[in-house]
PDB file of C-alpha atoms and ligand atoms in Angstrom:
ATOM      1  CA  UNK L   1      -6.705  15.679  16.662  1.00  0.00           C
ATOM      2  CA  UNK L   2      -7.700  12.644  19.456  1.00  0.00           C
ATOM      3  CA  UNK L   3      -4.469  11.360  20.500  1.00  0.00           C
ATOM      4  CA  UNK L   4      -5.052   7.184  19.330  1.00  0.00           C
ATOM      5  CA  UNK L   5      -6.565   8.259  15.781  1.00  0.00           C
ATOM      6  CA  UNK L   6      -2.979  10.774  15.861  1.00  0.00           C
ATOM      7  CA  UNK L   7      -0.790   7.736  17.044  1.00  0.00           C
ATOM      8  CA  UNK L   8      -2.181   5.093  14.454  1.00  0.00           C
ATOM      9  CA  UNK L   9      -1.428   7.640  11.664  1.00  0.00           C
ATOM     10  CA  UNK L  10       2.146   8.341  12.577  1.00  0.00           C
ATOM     11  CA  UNK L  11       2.151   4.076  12.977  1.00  0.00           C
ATOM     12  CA  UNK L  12       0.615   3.859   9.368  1.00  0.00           C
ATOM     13  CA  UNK L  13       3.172   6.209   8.031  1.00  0.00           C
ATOM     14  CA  UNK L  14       5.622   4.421   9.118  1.00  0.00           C
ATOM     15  CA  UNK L  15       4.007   0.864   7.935  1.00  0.00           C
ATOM     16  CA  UNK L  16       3.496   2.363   4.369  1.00  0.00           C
ATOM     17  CA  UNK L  17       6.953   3.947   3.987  1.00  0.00           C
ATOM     18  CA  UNK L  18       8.389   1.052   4.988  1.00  0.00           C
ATOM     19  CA  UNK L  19       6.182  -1.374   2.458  1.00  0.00           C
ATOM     20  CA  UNK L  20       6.988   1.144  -0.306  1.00  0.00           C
ATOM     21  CA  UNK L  21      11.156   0.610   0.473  1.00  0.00           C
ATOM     22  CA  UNK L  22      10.887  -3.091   0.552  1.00  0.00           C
ATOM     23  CA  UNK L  23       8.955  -3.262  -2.592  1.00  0.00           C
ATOM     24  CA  UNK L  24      11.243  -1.004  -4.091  1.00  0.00           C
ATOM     25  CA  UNK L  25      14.517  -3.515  -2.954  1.00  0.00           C
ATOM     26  CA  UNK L  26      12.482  -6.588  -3.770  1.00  0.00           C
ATOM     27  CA  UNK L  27      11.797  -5.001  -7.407  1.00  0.00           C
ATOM     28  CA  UNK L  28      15.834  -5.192  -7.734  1.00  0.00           C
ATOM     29  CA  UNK L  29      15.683  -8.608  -6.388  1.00  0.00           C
ATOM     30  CA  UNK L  30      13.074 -10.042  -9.054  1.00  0.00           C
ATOM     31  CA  UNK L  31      14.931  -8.239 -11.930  1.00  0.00           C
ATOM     32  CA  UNK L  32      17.953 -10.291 -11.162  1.00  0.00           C
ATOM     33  CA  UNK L  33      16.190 -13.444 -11.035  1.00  0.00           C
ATOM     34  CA  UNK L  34      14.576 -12.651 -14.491  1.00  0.00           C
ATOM     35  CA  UNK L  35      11.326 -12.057 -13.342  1.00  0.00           C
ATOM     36  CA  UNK L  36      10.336  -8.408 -14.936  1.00  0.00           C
ATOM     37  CA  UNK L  37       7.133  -8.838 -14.439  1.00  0.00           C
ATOM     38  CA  UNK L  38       7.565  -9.804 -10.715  1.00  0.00           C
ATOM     39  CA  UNK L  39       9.695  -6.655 -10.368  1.00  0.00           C
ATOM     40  CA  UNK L  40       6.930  -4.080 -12.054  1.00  0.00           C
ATOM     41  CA  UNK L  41       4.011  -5.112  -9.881  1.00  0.00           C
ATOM     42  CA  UNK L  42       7.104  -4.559  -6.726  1.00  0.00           C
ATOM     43  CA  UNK L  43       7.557  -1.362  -8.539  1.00  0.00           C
ATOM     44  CA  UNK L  44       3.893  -0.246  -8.918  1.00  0.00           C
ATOM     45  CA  UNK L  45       2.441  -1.222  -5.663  1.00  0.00           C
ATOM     46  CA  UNK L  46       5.956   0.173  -4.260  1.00  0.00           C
ATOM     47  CA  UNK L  47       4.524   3.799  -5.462  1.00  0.00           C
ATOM     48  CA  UNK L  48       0.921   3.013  -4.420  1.00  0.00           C
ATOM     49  CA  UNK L  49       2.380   2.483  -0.949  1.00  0.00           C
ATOM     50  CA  UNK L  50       4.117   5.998  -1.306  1.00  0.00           C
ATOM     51  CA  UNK L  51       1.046   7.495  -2.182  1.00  0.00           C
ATOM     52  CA  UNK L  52      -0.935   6.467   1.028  1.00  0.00           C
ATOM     53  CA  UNK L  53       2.626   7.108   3.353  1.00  0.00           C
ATOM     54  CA  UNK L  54       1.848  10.679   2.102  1.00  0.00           C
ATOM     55  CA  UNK L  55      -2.250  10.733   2.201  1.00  0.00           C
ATOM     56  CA  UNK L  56      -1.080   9.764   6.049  1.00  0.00           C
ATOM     57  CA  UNK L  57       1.388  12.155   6.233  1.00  0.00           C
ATOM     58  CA  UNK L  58      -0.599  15.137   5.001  1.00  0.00           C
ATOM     59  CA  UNK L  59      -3.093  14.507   8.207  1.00  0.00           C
ATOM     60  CA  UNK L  60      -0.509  14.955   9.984  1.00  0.00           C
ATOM     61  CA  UNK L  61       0.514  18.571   9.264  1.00  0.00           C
ATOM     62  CA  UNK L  62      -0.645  20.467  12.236  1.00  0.00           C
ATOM     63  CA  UNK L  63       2.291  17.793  14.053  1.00  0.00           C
ATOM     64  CA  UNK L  64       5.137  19.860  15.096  1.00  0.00           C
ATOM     65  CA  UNK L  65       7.179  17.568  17.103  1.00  0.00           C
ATOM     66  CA  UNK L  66       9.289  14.057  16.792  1.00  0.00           C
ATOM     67  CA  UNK L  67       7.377  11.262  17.246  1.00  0.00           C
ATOM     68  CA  UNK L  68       7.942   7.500  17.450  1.00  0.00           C
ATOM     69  CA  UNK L  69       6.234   5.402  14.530  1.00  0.00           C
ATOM     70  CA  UNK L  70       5.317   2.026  16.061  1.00  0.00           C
ATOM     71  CA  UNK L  71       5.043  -0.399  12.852  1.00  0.00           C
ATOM     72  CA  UNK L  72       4.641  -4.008  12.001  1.00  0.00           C
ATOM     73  CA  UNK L  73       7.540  -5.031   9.271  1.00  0.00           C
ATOM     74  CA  UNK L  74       8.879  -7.710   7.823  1.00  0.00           C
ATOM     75  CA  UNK L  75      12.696  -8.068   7.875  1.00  0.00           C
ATOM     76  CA  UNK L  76      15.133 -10.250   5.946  1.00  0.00           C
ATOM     77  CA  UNK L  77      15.085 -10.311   1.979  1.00  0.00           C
ATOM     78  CA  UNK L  78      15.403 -13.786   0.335  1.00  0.00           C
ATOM     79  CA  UNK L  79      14.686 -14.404  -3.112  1.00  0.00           C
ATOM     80  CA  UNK L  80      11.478 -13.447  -4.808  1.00  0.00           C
ATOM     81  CA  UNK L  81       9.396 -16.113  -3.106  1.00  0.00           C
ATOM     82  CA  UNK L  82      10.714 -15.420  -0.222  1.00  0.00           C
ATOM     83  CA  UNK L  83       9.985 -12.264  -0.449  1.00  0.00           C
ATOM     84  CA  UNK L  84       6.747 -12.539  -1.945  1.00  0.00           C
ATOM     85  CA  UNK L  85       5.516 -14.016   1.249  1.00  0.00           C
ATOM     86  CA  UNK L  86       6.309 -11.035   3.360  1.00  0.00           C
ATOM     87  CA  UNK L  87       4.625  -9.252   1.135  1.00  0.00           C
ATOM     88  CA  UNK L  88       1.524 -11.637   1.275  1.00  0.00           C
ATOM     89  CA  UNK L  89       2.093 -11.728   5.028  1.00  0.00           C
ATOM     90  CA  UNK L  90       2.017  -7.873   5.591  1.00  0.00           C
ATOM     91  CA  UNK L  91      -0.968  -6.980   2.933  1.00  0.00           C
ATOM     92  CA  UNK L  92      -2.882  -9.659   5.298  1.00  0.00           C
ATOM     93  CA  UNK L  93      -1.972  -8.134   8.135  1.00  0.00           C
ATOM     94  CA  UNK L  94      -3.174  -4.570   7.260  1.00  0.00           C
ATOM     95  CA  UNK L  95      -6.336  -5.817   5.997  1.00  0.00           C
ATOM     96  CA  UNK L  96      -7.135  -8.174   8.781  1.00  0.00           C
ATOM     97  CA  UNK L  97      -5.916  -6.293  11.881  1.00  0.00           C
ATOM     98  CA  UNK L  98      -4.237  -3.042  11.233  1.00  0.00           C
ATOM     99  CA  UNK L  99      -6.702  -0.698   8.904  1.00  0.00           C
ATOM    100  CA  UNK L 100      -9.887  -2.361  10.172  1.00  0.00           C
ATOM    101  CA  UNK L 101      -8.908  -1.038  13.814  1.00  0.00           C
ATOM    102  CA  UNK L 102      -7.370   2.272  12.816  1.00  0.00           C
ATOM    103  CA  UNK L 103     -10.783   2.662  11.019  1.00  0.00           C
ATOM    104  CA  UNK L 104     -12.865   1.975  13.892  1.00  0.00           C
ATOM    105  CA  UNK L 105     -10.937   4.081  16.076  1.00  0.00           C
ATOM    106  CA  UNK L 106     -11.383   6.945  13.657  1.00  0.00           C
ATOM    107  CA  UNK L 107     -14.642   6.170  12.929  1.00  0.00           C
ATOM    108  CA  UNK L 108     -15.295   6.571  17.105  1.00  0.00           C
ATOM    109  CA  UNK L 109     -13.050   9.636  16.943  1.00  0.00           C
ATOM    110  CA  UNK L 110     -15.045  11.299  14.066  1.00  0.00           C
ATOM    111  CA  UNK L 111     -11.687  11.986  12.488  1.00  0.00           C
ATOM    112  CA  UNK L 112     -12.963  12.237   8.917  1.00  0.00           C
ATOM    113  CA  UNK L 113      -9.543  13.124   6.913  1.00  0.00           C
ATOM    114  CA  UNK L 114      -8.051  10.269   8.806  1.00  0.00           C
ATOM    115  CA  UNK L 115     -10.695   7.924   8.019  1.00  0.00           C
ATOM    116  CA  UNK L 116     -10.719   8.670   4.557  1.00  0.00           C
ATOM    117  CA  UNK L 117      -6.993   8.280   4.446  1.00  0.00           C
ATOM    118  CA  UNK L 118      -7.363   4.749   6.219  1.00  0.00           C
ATOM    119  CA  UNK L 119      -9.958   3.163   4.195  1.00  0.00           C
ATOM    120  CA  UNK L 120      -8.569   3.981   0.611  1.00  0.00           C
ATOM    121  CA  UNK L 121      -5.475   2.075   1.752  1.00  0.00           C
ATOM    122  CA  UNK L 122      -7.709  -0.498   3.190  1.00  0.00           C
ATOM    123  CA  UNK L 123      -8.886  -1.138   0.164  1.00  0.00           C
ATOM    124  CA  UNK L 124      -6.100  -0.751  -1.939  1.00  0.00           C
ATOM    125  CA  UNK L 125      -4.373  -3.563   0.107  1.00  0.00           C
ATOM    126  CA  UNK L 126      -6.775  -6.346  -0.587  1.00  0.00           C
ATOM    127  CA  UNK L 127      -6.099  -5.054  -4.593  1.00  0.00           C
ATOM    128  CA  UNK L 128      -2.363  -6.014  -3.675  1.00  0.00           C
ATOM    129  CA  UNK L 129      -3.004  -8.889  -1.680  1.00  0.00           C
ATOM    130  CA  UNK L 130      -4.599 -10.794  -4.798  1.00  0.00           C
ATOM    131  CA  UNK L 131      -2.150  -9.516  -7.194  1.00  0.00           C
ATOM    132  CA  UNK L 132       1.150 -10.950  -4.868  1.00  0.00           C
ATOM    133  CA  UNK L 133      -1.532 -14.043  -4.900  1.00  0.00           C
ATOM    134  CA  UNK L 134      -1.026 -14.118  -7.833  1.00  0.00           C
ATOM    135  CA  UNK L 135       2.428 -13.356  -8.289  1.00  0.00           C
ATOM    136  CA  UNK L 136       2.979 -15.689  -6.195  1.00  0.00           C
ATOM    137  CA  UNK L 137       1.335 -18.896  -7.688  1.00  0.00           C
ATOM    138  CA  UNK L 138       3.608 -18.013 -11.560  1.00  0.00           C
ATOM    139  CA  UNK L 139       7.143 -18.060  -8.860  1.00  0.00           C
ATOM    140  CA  UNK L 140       6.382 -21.357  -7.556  1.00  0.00           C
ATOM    141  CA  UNK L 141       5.747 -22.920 -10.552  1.00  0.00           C
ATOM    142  CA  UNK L 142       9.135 -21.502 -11.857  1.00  0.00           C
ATOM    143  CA  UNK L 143       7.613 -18.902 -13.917  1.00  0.00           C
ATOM    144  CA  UNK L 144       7.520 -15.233 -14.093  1.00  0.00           C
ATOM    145  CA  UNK L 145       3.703 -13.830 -13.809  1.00  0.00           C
ATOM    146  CA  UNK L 146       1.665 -13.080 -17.137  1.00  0.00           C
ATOM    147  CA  UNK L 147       0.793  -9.046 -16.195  1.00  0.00           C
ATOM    148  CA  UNK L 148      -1.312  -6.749 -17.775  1.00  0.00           C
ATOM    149  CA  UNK L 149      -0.170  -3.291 -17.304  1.00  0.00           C
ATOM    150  CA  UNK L 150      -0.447  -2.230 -13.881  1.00  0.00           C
ATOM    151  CA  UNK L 151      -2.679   1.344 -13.485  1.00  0.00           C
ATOM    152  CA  UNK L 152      -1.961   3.270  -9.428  1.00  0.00           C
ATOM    153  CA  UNK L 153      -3.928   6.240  -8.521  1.00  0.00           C
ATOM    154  CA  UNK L 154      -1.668   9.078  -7.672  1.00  0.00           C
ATOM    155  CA  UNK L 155      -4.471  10.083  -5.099  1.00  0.00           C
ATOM    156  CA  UNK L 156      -5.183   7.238  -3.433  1.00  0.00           C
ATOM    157  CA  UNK L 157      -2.967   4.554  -4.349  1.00  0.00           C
ATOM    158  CA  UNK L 158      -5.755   2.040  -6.023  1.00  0.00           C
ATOM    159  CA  UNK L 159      -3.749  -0.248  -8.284  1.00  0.00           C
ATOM    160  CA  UNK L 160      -5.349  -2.049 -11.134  1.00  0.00           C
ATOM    161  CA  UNK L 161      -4.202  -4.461 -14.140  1.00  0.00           C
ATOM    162  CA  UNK L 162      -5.318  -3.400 -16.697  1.00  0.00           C
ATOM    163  CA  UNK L 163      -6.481  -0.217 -18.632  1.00  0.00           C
ATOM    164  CA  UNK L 164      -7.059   2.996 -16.466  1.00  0.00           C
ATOM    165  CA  UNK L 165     -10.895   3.779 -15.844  1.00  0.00           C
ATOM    166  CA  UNK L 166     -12.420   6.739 -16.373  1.00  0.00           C
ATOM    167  CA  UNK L 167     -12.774   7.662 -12.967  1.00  0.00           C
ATOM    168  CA  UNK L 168     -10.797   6.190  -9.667  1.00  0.00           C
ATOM    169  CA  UNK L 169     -13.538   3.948  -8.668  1.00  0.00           C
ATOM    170  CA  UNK L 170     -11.778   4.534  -4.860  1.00  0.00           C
ATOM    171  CA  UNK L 171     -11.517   7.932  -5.045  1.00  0.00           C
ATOM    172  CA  UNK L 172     -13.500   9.291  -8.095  1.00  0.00           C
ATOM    173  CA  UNK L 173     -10.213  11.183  -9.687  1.00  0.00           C
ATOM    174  CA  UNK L 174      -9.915  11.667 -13.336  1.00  0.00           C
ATOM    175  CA  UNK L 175      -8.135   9.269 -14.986  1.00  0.00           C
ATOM    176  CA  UNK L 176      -4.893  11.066 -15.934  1.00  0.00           C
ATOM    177  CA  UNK L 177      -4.135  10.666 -11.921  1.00  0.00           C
ATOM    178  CA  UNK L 178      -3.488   7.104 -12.604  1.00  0.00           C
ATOM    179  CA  UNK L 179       0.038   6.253 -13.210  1.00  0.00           C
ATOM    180  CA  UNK L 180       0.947   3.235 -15.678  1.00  0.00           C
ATOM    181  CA  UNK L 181       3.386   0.482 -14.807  1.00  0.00           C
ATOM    182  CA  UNK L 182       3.570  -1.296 -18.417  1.00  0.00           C
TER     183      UNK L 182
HETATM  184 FE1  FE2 B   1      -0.570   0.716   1.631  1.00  0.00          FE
HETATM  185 FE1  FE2 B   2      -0.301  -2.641  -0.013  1.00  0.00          FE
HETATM  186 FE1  FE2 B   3      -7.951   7.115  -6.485  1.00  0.00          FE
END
């Protein structure tokens, strides 16, 4: 594999796994500030971020060696608005600078499993940038958000309110690979 597309996977890894364990803590956070619905979308987009830590992981199996994950985070947990932002914040930055140039490179590279792995979390991140939106907008009027039940693709990591479709319309999987946070 070209060395930069190899580098910005192990960096991506390391951005998604640590996205998934924040969500996870802020889901705690929101719970005690009686905001369940605040916690589940934490909680669902916490697994979607698992899922594409592992799509980037898997394109990394012929890796053999330790290897230093450079990755953008957001530190300090606050209460659920606080934490909201950071989670605003780092969505914006993956879908502004991070994926967009880790796609090009791969693109460039002709690294096609790493491409694919890139742009289904591209797009999945703009899906969670509008839901924390969202999210956010209910917290600062003092309310919890009004949530459908939250669908994530087990494949891919596309998260959707609502019902599962048919088909992933990121990846094309079967429905029953969508996991329901309801
Ligand atoms: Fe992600
Ligand atoms: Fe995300
Ligand atoms: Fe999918």
């Amino acid at each position: 594999m070209k060395i930069m597309t190899e580098q910005n996977l192990i960096n991506a890894f390391g951005g998604e796994s640590q996205a998934s364990m924040r969500y996870r803590l802020f889901a705690v956070i929101a719970g005690k500030e009686k905001l369940p619905n605040v916690a589940r979308l934490f909680q669902a987009v916490a697994y979607a971020e698992y899922v594409h830590a592992g799509d980037h992981y898997k394109e990394l199996r012929h890796l053999n060696e330790g290897r230093v994950a450079n990755s953008m985070a957001a530190f300090g947990p606050g209460d659920s608005r606080k934490n909201l932002g950071h989670a605003i914040g780092g969505e914006t930055f993956e879908i502004e600078e991070m994926y967009p140039a880790y796609l090009e490179v791969a693109r460039m590279q002709e690294e096609k499993g790493a491409e694919r792995s890139f742009r289904w979390a591209y797009e999945t991140e703009q899906m969670h940038k509008a839901l924390f939106e969202k999210a956010m907008a209910a917290v600062e009027g003092d309310r919890d958000v009004e949530l459908g039940p939250v669908h994530v693709c087990d494949i891919c990591g596309c998260t959707i309110e609502g019902n599962a479709p048919d088909y992933c319309p990121l990846c094309g999987a079967k429905k029953n690979h969508f996991v329901a946070f309801e």
